[in-house]
Amino acid sequence: MPNARALRPSRRGILAAGGALGLSAVLAACGDEDGSSGGSGDSAGAGKKGPWSFKDDRGKTASADKTPSSIVAFVGAAAALHDYGVPVKGVFGPTKTKDGKADVQAGDLDVAKLTVLGNEWGQFSIEKYAALAPDLLVSTLFDDSGTLWYVPEESTKKIEAVGAPSVGISVYDRQMPESLQRMLALAESLGADTGAKEISAAKKRFEDAAARLRAAAKAHPDIKVMAGSASQDIFYVSGTNLSIDLEYFKSLGVDFVEPSEAAKKESGGWFENLSWENVDKHPADIIMMDNRTSAIQPADITEATWKKLPAVKAGQVIPRNPEPILSYDKCAPLLEDLAKAIEGAKKVS
């Protein structure tokens, strides 16, 4: 695997790439105490009174005199905490679409009841943030620099001056199960009942979905899958080695299109840039397309070269969220949808 630090692109560059980005190349040791237990040794635990602490994926320990209750989070992290019964007061990042509805990254959040500090890249109202009297800031980590996703770097000192501790959950250089475990551990430290029937059922569904995807990939080894994202001038083909979802799917046996290392070099190893004239460079039977609002959706792609792709003509295009909401409830359907697509796919490449 190439050196992740040396190849790390800027966060702005990653965002500009639409959804071609993913996040993880290394098969994480999910049973490792320090890497996956999360709150077992680092947090106060659900329902306990007294001081609270949690060691995050930057190696930093956030602490407070009591369990935080005025939480502000990146919208995807807020959606995951919501699924575990942990409420947030404020969010930042893609929360509402132009018509005011919940963005795909907002999950089941009632966005009308939340204070939105900023809906786009670079937007983060420090005034609104301070007014919430936050006692915890939560976001994800897209690299190993320790920079919180969607928290403007130029405003970091002012945001820190408000006084709330912060937690970063990594979605970089690991597979989906480890990031899921870490978010669950954070939720538990914040009071979530991780033994609740709903959570246990969601985790069982995720495990069953993983088994189904593994079986589907084994039964259809000839099906090639490509992960893409569309912008006006460029079609991005994502490699699996820095993506928590794609790397996990790959470990389950799914055969993905892999851009060459030379092609990915300019993006720090994340993806390959293709012009629409060359969108047919990589043969694929199924195309997973970025479903975030930052990307052009398949129904809106007018390029003739796209419409001529065998997978497109066969109707074998499915959505993909390159920033999965880290709850078992939201991640299980991602595996189920890919398994279903592989089970029913025709070999067209």
Short mmCIF file of C-alpha atoms in Angstrom, two decimals:
data_model
loop_
_atom_site.label_atom_id
_atom_site.label_comp_id
_atom_site.label_asym_id
_atom_site.label_seq_id
_atom_site.Cartn_x
_atom_site.Cartn_y
_atom_site.Cartn_z
CA MET A 1 0.00 0.00 0.00
CA PRO A 2 1.41 3.47 -0.84
CA ASN A 3 2.31 5.76 2.04
CA ALA A 4 -0.98 7.33 3.07
CA ARG A 5 0.54 10.43 4.62
CA ALA A 6 2.73 11.15 1.63
CA LEU A 7 -0.15 10.74 -0.79
CA ARG A 8 -2.83 12.49 1.26
CA PRO A 9 -4.70 15.09 -0.88
CA SER A 10 -6.12 18.26 0.62
CA ARG A 11 -9.59 17.98 2.13
CA ARG A 12 -10.83 20.56 -0.35
CA GLY A 13 -9.42 18.43 -3.14
CA ILE A 14 -11.17 15.35 -1.81
CA LEU A 15 -14.49 17.18 -1.64
CA ALA A 16 -14.06 18.55 -5.15
CA ALA A 17 -13.71 15.00 -6.35
CA GLY A 18 -17.34 14.38 -5.54
CA GLY A 19 -17.98 10.86 -4.39
CA ALA A 20 -15.10 9.08 -5.93
CA LEU A 21 -13.39 9.27 -2.62
CA GLY A 22 -13.60 6.47 -0.21
CA LEU A 23 -11.55 5.75 2.74
CA SER A 24 -9.66 2.62 3.64
CA ALA A 25 -7.09 0.12 2.56
CA VAL A 26 -5.99 -1.81 5.57
CA LEU A 27 -7.93 -4.78 6.88
CA ALA A 28 -8.37 -3.68 10.49
CA ALA A 29 -8.01 -6.06 13.39
CA CYS A 30 -11.56 -5.67 14.56
CA GLY A 31 -10.94 -7.56 17.77
CA ASP A 32 -8.04 -5.35 18.83
CA GLU A 33 -8.74 -3.75 22.18
CA ASP A 34 -7.24 -0.35 21.43
CA GLY A 35 -8.61 -0.14 17.90
CA SER A 36 -12.15 -1.39 18.24
CA SER A 37 -13.30 -1.52 21.82
CA GLY A 38 -13.77 2.22 21.76
CA GLY A 39 -15.51 3.04 24.98
CA SER A 40 -14.55 0.02 27.03
CA GLY A 41 -11.46 1.60 28.46
CA ASP A 42 -11.82 5.12 27.13
CA SER A 43 -15.28 6.19 28.17
CA ALA A 44 -17.50 6.43 31.20
CA GLY A 45 -20.15 4.05 29.87
CA ALA A 46 -23.87 4.43 29.48
CA GLY A 47 -25.89 5.62 32.42
CA LYS A 48 -22.96 6.32 34.73
CA LYS A 49 -22.80 9.52 36.72
CA GLY A 50 -19.68 11.56 37.22
CA PRO A 51 -16.81 12.44 34.87
CA TRP A 52 -16.97 11.43 31.21
CA SER A 53 -14.12 10.68 28.85
CA PHE A 54 -13.56 9.09 25.46
CA LYS A 55 -10.30 8.42 23.61
CA ASP A 56 -10.89 9.15 19.93
CA ASP A 57 -9.16 8.01 16.77
CA ARG A 58 -6.65 10.86 16.89
CA GLY A 59 -5.40 9.41 20.14
CA LYS A 60 -6.86 12.37 22.01
CA THR A 61 -8.99 11.96 25.12
CA ALA A 62 -12.04 14.20 25.33
CA SER A 63 -13.27 14.70 28.86
CA ALA A 64 -15.94 16.53 30.82
CA ASP A 65 -17.32 16.72 34.35
CA LYS A 66 -20.46 14.97 33.16
CA THR A 67 -21.76 13.15 30.10
CA PRO A 68 -22.20 15.67 27.26
CA SER A 69 -25.79 16.58 26.44
CA SER A 70 -25.40 19.59 24.15
CA ILE A 71 -23.76 17.90 21.19
CA VAL A 72 -22.86 19.45 17.84
CA ALA A 73 -21.78 17.07 15.09
CA PHE A 74 -21.05 16.63 11.41
CA VAL A 75 -24.39 15.64 9.91
CA GLY A 76 -23.40 12.06 9.13
CA ALA A 77 -22.07 11.52 12.65
CA ALA A 78 -25.23 13.13 14.05
CA ALA A 79 -27.37 10.74 11.99
CA ALA A 80 -25.47 7.76 13.37
CA LEU A 81 -25.78 8.98 16.96
CA HIS A 82 -29.49 9.56 16.34
CA ASP A 83 -29.88 5.91 15.31
CA TYR A 84 -28.42 4.95 18.68
CA GLY A 85 -30.74 7.25 20.59
CA VAL A 86 -28.21 10.00 21.25
CA PRO A 87 -29.66 13.43 20.31
CA VAL A 88 -27.67 16.34 18.93
CA LYS A 89 -28.55 20.03 18.99
CA GLY A 90 -26.57 21.33 16.06
CA VAL A 91 -25.13 19.97 12.82
CA PHE A 92 -22.84 21.05 10.01
CA GLY A 93 -22.29 19.65 6.56
CA PRO A 94 -24.84 18.64 3.88
CA THR A 95 -28.07 18.67 5.90
CA LYS A 96 -30.79 20.09 3.67
CA THR A 97 -31.38 19.96 -0.07
CA LYS A 98 -32.38 23.06 -2.02
CA ASP A 99 -36.06 22.31 -1.39
CA GLY A 100 -35.48 22.12 2.37
CA LYS A 101 -35.76 18.34 2.65
CA ALA A 102 -33.27 16.16 4.48
CA ASP A 103 -30.08 15.47 2.55
CA VAL A 104 -29.14 11.82 2.02
CA GLN A 105 -26.36 12.29 4.56
CA ALA A 106 -28.86 13.36 7.24
CA GLY A 107 -30.37 9.89 7.57
CA ASP A 108 -33.43 9.93 9.83
CA LEU A 109 -32.63 13.26 11.48
CA ASP A 110 -35.51 15.73 11.76
CA VAL A 111 -33.57 18.53 10.12
CA ALA A 112 -36.32 21.07 10.82
CA LYS A 113 -35.59 20.79 14.54
CA LEU A 114 -31.82 21.17 14.31
CA THR A 115 -29.62 24.24 14.33
CA VAL A 116 -27.64 24.07 11.10
CA LEU A 117 -24.27 25.79 11.43
CA GLY A 118 -23.48 25.42 7.76
CA ASN A 119 -24.86 23.38 4.90
CA GLU A 120 -21.89 23.57 2.56
CA TRP A 121 -18.12 23.16 2.58
CA GLY A 122 -16.46 26.01 4.47
CA GLN A 123 -19.64 27.07 6.27
CA PHE A 124 -19.57 26.88 10.06
CA SER A 125 -21.27 29.63 12.07
CA ILE A 126 -19.22 30.13 15.20
CA GLU A 127 -21.93 32.43 16.56
CA LYS A 128 -24.60 29.73 16.29
CA TYR A 129 -22.16 27.19 17.66
CA ALA A 130 -21.42 29.25 20.75
CA ALA A 131 -25.11 30.01 21.29
CA LEU A 132 -25.79 26.28 21.68
CA ALA A 133 -23.38 26.16 24.64
CA PRO A 134 -21.93 22.93 23.25
CA ASP A 135 -20.21 20.43 25.50
CA LEU A 136 -19.03 18.14 22.68
CA LEU A 137 -18.10 18.46 19.00
CA VAL A 138 -18.10 15.26 16.90
CA SER A 139 -16.94 14.64 13.35
CA THR A 140 -15.20 12.07 11.20
CA LEU A 141 -11.58 11.88 10.08
CA PHE A 142 -10.74 11.45 6.40
CA ASP A 143 -6.99 11.27 6.82
CA ASP A 144 -4.36 10.86 9.51
CA SER A 145 -3.74 14.58 10.05
CA GLY A 146 -6.28 14.82 12.87
CA THR A 147 -8.38 17.38 10.99
CA LEU A 148 -12.10 17.08 11.69
CA TRP A 149 -14.20 16.69 8.54
CA TYR A 150 -16.11 19.81 7.49
CA VAL A 151 -14.66 21.88 10.35
CA PRO A 152 -12.98 24.82 8.55
CA GLU A 153 -9.28 24.70 9.31
CA GLU A 154 -9.03 28.48 9.26
CA SER A 155 -11.63 28.70 12.03
CA THR A 156 -10.28 25.92 14.23
CA LYS A 157 -8.82 28.18 16.92
CA LYS A 158 -12.04 30.19 17.26
CA ILE A 159 -14.11 27.00 17.42
CA GLU A 160 -11.81 25.52 20.05
CA ALA A 161 -12.03 28.76 22.03
CA VAL A 162 -15.73 28.06 22.64
CA GLY A 163 -14.48 25.43 25.04
CA ALA A 164 -16.15 22.17 23.99
CA PRO A 165 -13.98 19.05 23.69
CA SER A 166 -14.01 17.27 20.35
CA VAL A 167 -14.07 13.67 19.15
CA GLY A 168 -12.97 12.36 15.77
CA ILE A 169 -14.07 8.94 14.48
CA SER A 170 -11.84 7.70 11.69
CA VAL A 171 -13.20 6.55 8.36
CA TYR A 172 -9.70 6.29 6.91
CA ASP A 173 -7.33 3.37 6.51
CA ARG A 174 -9.76 0.81 7.94
CA GLN A 175 -12.81 -1.20 6.97
CA MET A 176 -16.43 -0.42 7.71
CA PRO A 177 -16.87 -2.75 10.74
CA GLU A 178 -14.15 -0.99 12.71
CA SER A 179 -15.60 2.47 12.12
CA LEU A 180 -19.02 1.13 13.05
CA GLN A 181 -17.66 -0.26 16.29
CA ARG A 182 -16.00 3.03 17.13
CA MET A 183 -19.17 5.06 16.57
CA LEU A 184 -21.15 2.56 18.64
CA ALA A 185 -18.59 2.88 21.43
CA LEU A 186 -18.91 6.67 21.36
CA ALA A 187 -22.70 6.40 21.47
CA GLU A 188 -22.45 4.03 24.43
CA SER A 189 -20.24 6.48 26.29
CA LEU A 190 -22.88 9.16 25.67
CA GLY A 191 -25.62 7.06 27.21
CA ALA A 192 -26.86 4.83 24.41
CA ASP A 193 -28.32 1.48 25.44
CA THR A 194 -26.21 -0.62 23.10
CA GLY A 195 -27.95 -3.77 24.29
CA ALA A 196 -31.34 -2.54 23.11
CA LYS A 197 -33.30 -4.92 20.89
CA GLU A 198 -33.33 -2.47 17.99
CA ILE A 199 -29.56 -2.11 18.00
CA SER A 200 -28.98 -5.85 18.38
CA ALA A 201 -31.39 -6.51 15.51
CA ALA A 202 -29.64 -3.95 13.29
CA LYS A 203 -26.26 -5.49 14.01
CA LYS A 204 -27.61 -8.97 13.24
CA ARG A 205 -29.05 -7.65 9.98
CA PHE A 206 -25.64 -6.20 9.10
CA GLU A 207 -23.90 -9.49 9.80
CA ASP A 208 -26.48 -11.39 7.75
CA ALA A 209 -26.07 -8.90 4.91
CA ALA A 210 -22.32 -9.40 4.97
CA ALA A 211 -22.81 -13.16 4.71
CA ARG A 212 -25.23 -12.68 1.84
CA LEU A 213 -22.81 -10.42 -0.03
CA ARG A 214 -19.99 -12.90 0.45
CA ALA A 215 -22.17 -15.69 -0.92
CA ALA A 216 -23.31 -13.59 -3.88
CA ALA A 217 -19.73 -12.67 -4.79
CA LYS A 218 -18.67 -16.31 -4.54
CA ALA A 219 -21.57 -17.46 -6.71
CA HIS A 220 -20.90 -14.79 -9.37
CA PRO A 221 -17.10 -14.37 -9.51
CA ASP A 222 -17.26 -13.03 -13.06
CA ILE A 223 -19.27 -9.91 -12.16
CA LYS A 224 -17.09 -6.78 -12.20
CA VAL A 225 -18.20 -3.75 -10.16
CA MET A 226 -17.12 -0.15 -10.67
CA ALA A 227 -17.57 2.70 -8.16
CA GLY A 228 -18.03 6.05 -9.86
CA SER A 229 -19.00 9.64 -9.32
CA ALA A 230 -20.15 12.16 -11.90
CA SER A 231 -19.32 15.83 -12.26
CA GLN A 232 -19.84 18.14 -15.21
CA ASP A 233 -16.45 17.54 -16.79
CA ILE A 234 -15.04 14.48 -15.06
CA PHE A 235 -16.09 10.95 -14.23
CA TYR A 236 -14.27 9.67 -11.16
CA VAL A 237 -13.49 5.98 -10.74
CA SER A 238 -12.76 5.13 -7.12
CA GLY A 239 -10.15 2.62 -6.09
CA THR A 240 -10.90 0.44 -3.08
CA ASN A 241 -7.73 0.89 -1.08
CA LEU A 242 -8.82 4.03 0.81
CA SER A 243 -12.51 3.33 1.20
CA ILE A 244 -14.20 1.88 4.29
CA ASP A 245 -17.10 0.51 2.27
CA LEU A 246 -15.35 -0.64 -0.90
CA GLU A 247 -12.44 -2.22 0.93
CA TYR A 248 -14.87 -4.13 3.13
CA PHE A 249 -16.94 -5.27 0.13
CA LYS A 250 -13.70 -6.30 -1.54
CA SER A 251 -12.74 -8.37 1.51
CA LEU A 252 -16.06 -10.18 1.13
CA GLY A 253 -15.09 -11.22 -2.38
CA VAL A 254 -16.57 -8.52 -4.61
CA ASP A 255 -14.48 -7.96 -7.75
CA PHE A 256 -13.93 -4.23 -8.27
CA VAL A 257 -12.47 -2.18 -11.07
CA GLU A 258 -9.12 -0.90 -9.79
CA PRO A 259 -7.52 2.14 -11.43
CA SER A 260 -3.77 1.82 -11.83
CA GLU A 261 -1.53 3.36 -9.20
CA ALA A 262 -0.19 5.75 -11.83
CA ALA A 263 -3.73 6.92 -12.65
CA LYS A 264 -4.54 7.51 -8.97
CA LYS A 265 -1.28 9.26 -8.14
CA GLU A 266 -2.56 12.79 -8.75
CA SER A 267 -5.41 12.31 -6.26
CA GLY A 268 -3.24 10.86 -3.54
CA GLY A 269 -4.41 7.32 -4.27
CA TRP A 270 -8.15 7.91 -4.06
CA PHE A 271 -9.44 7.74 -7.63
CA GLU A 272 -8.84 8.10 -11.34
CA ASN A 273 -10.09 11.07 -13.36
CA LEU A 274 -11.69 10.24 -16.69
CA SER A 275 -13.07 12.55 -19.32
CA TRP A 276 -16.57 11.67 -20.47
CA GLU A 277 -15.07 10.63 -23.80
CA ASN A 278 -13.10 7.95 -21.97
CA VAL A 279 -15.77 6.84 -19.52
CA ASP A 280 -15.76 3.38 -21.13
CA LYS A 281 -12.11 2.76 -20.21
CA HIS A 282 -12.95 0.18 -17.53
CA PRO A 283 -15.40 -2.62 -18.43
CA ALA A 284 -17.95 -3.19 -15.67
CA ASP A 285 -21.12 -5.19 -15.15
CA ILE A 286 -22.44 -3.11 -12.24
CA ILE A 287 -21.79 0.57 -11.59
CA MET A 288 -22.18 1.99 -8.08
CA MET A 289 -22.80 5.73 -8.37
CA ASP A 290 -22.26 8.38 -5.71
CA ASN A 291 -25.68 9.39 -4.41
CA ARG A 292 -24.62 12.53 -2.53
CA THR A 293 -25.92 15.90 -3.61
CA SER A 294 -22.39 16.98 -4.55
CA ALA A 295 -22.49 14.56 -7.49
CA ILE A 296 -24.59 14.48 -10.66
CA GLN A 297 -27.08 11.64 -10.37
CA PRO A 298 -27.38 8.94 -13.07
CA ALA A 299 -30.80 10.12 -14.25
CA ASP A 300 -29.34 13.56 -14.94
CA ILE A 301 -26.28 12.44 -16.90
CA THR A 302 -26.74 13.44 -20.53
CA GLU A 303 -23.42 12.28 -21.94
CA ALA A 304 -23.92 9.86 -24.83
CA THR A 305 -20.85 7.86 -23.83
CA TRP A 306 -22.46 7.18 -20.45
CA LYS A 307 -25.71 6.01 -21.97
CA LYS A 308 -23.82 3.57 -24.20
CA LEU A 309 -22.11 1.78 -21.31
CA PRO A 310 -23.27 -1.88 -21.16
CA ALA A 311 -24.08 -1.68 -17.46
CA VAL A 312 -26.17 1.45 -18.00
CA LYS A 313 -28.03 -0.08 -20.95
CA ALA A 314 -28.70 -3.20 -18.85
CA GLY A 315 -30.07 -1.13 -15.96
CA GLN A 316 -27.31 -2.35 -13.66
CA VAL A 317 -26.56 0.95 -11.92
CA ILE A 318 -27.08 1.24 -8.17
CA PRO A 319 -26.49 4.07 -5.66
CA ARG A 320 -23.54 4.31 -3.30
CA ASN A 321 -22.93 6.66 -0.39
CA PRO A 322 -19.14 7.17 -0.13
CA GLU A 323 -19.70 8.58 3.37
CA PRO A 324 -21.76 5.83 5.03
CA ILE A 325 -23.76 6.78 8.11
CA LEU A 326 -21.97 4.79 10.79
CA SER A 327 -24.84 2.86 12.31
CA TYR A 328 -25.67 -0.77 11.64
CA ASP A 329 -29.18 0.28 10.66
CA LYS A 330 -27.87 2.43 7.81
CA CYS A 331 -24.98 0.24 6.70
CA ALA A 332 -26.84 -3.08 6.46
CA PRO A 333 -28.89 -1.94 3.42
CA LEU A 334 -25.67 -0.98 1.60
CA LEU A 335 -24.52 -4.59 1.71
CA GLU A 336 -27.98 -5.92 0.90
CA ASP A 337 -28.35 -3.70 -2.15
CA LEU A 338 -24.99 -4.71 -3.57
CA ALA A 339 -25.68 -8.38 -2.90
CA LYS A 340 -29.03 -8.11 -4.66
CA ALA A 341 -27.42 -6.37 -7.64
CA ILE A 342 -24.75 -9.07 -7.98
CA GLU A 343 -27.28 -11.87 -7.59
CA GLY A 344 -29.37 -10.52 -10.45
CA ALA A 345 -26.66 -9.09 -12.70
CA LYS A 346 -26.05 -10.17 -16.25
CA LYS A 347 -22.50 -10.41 -17.53
CA VAL A 348 -22.30 -7.47 -19.94
CA SER A 349 -18.65 -6.44 -19.87
#
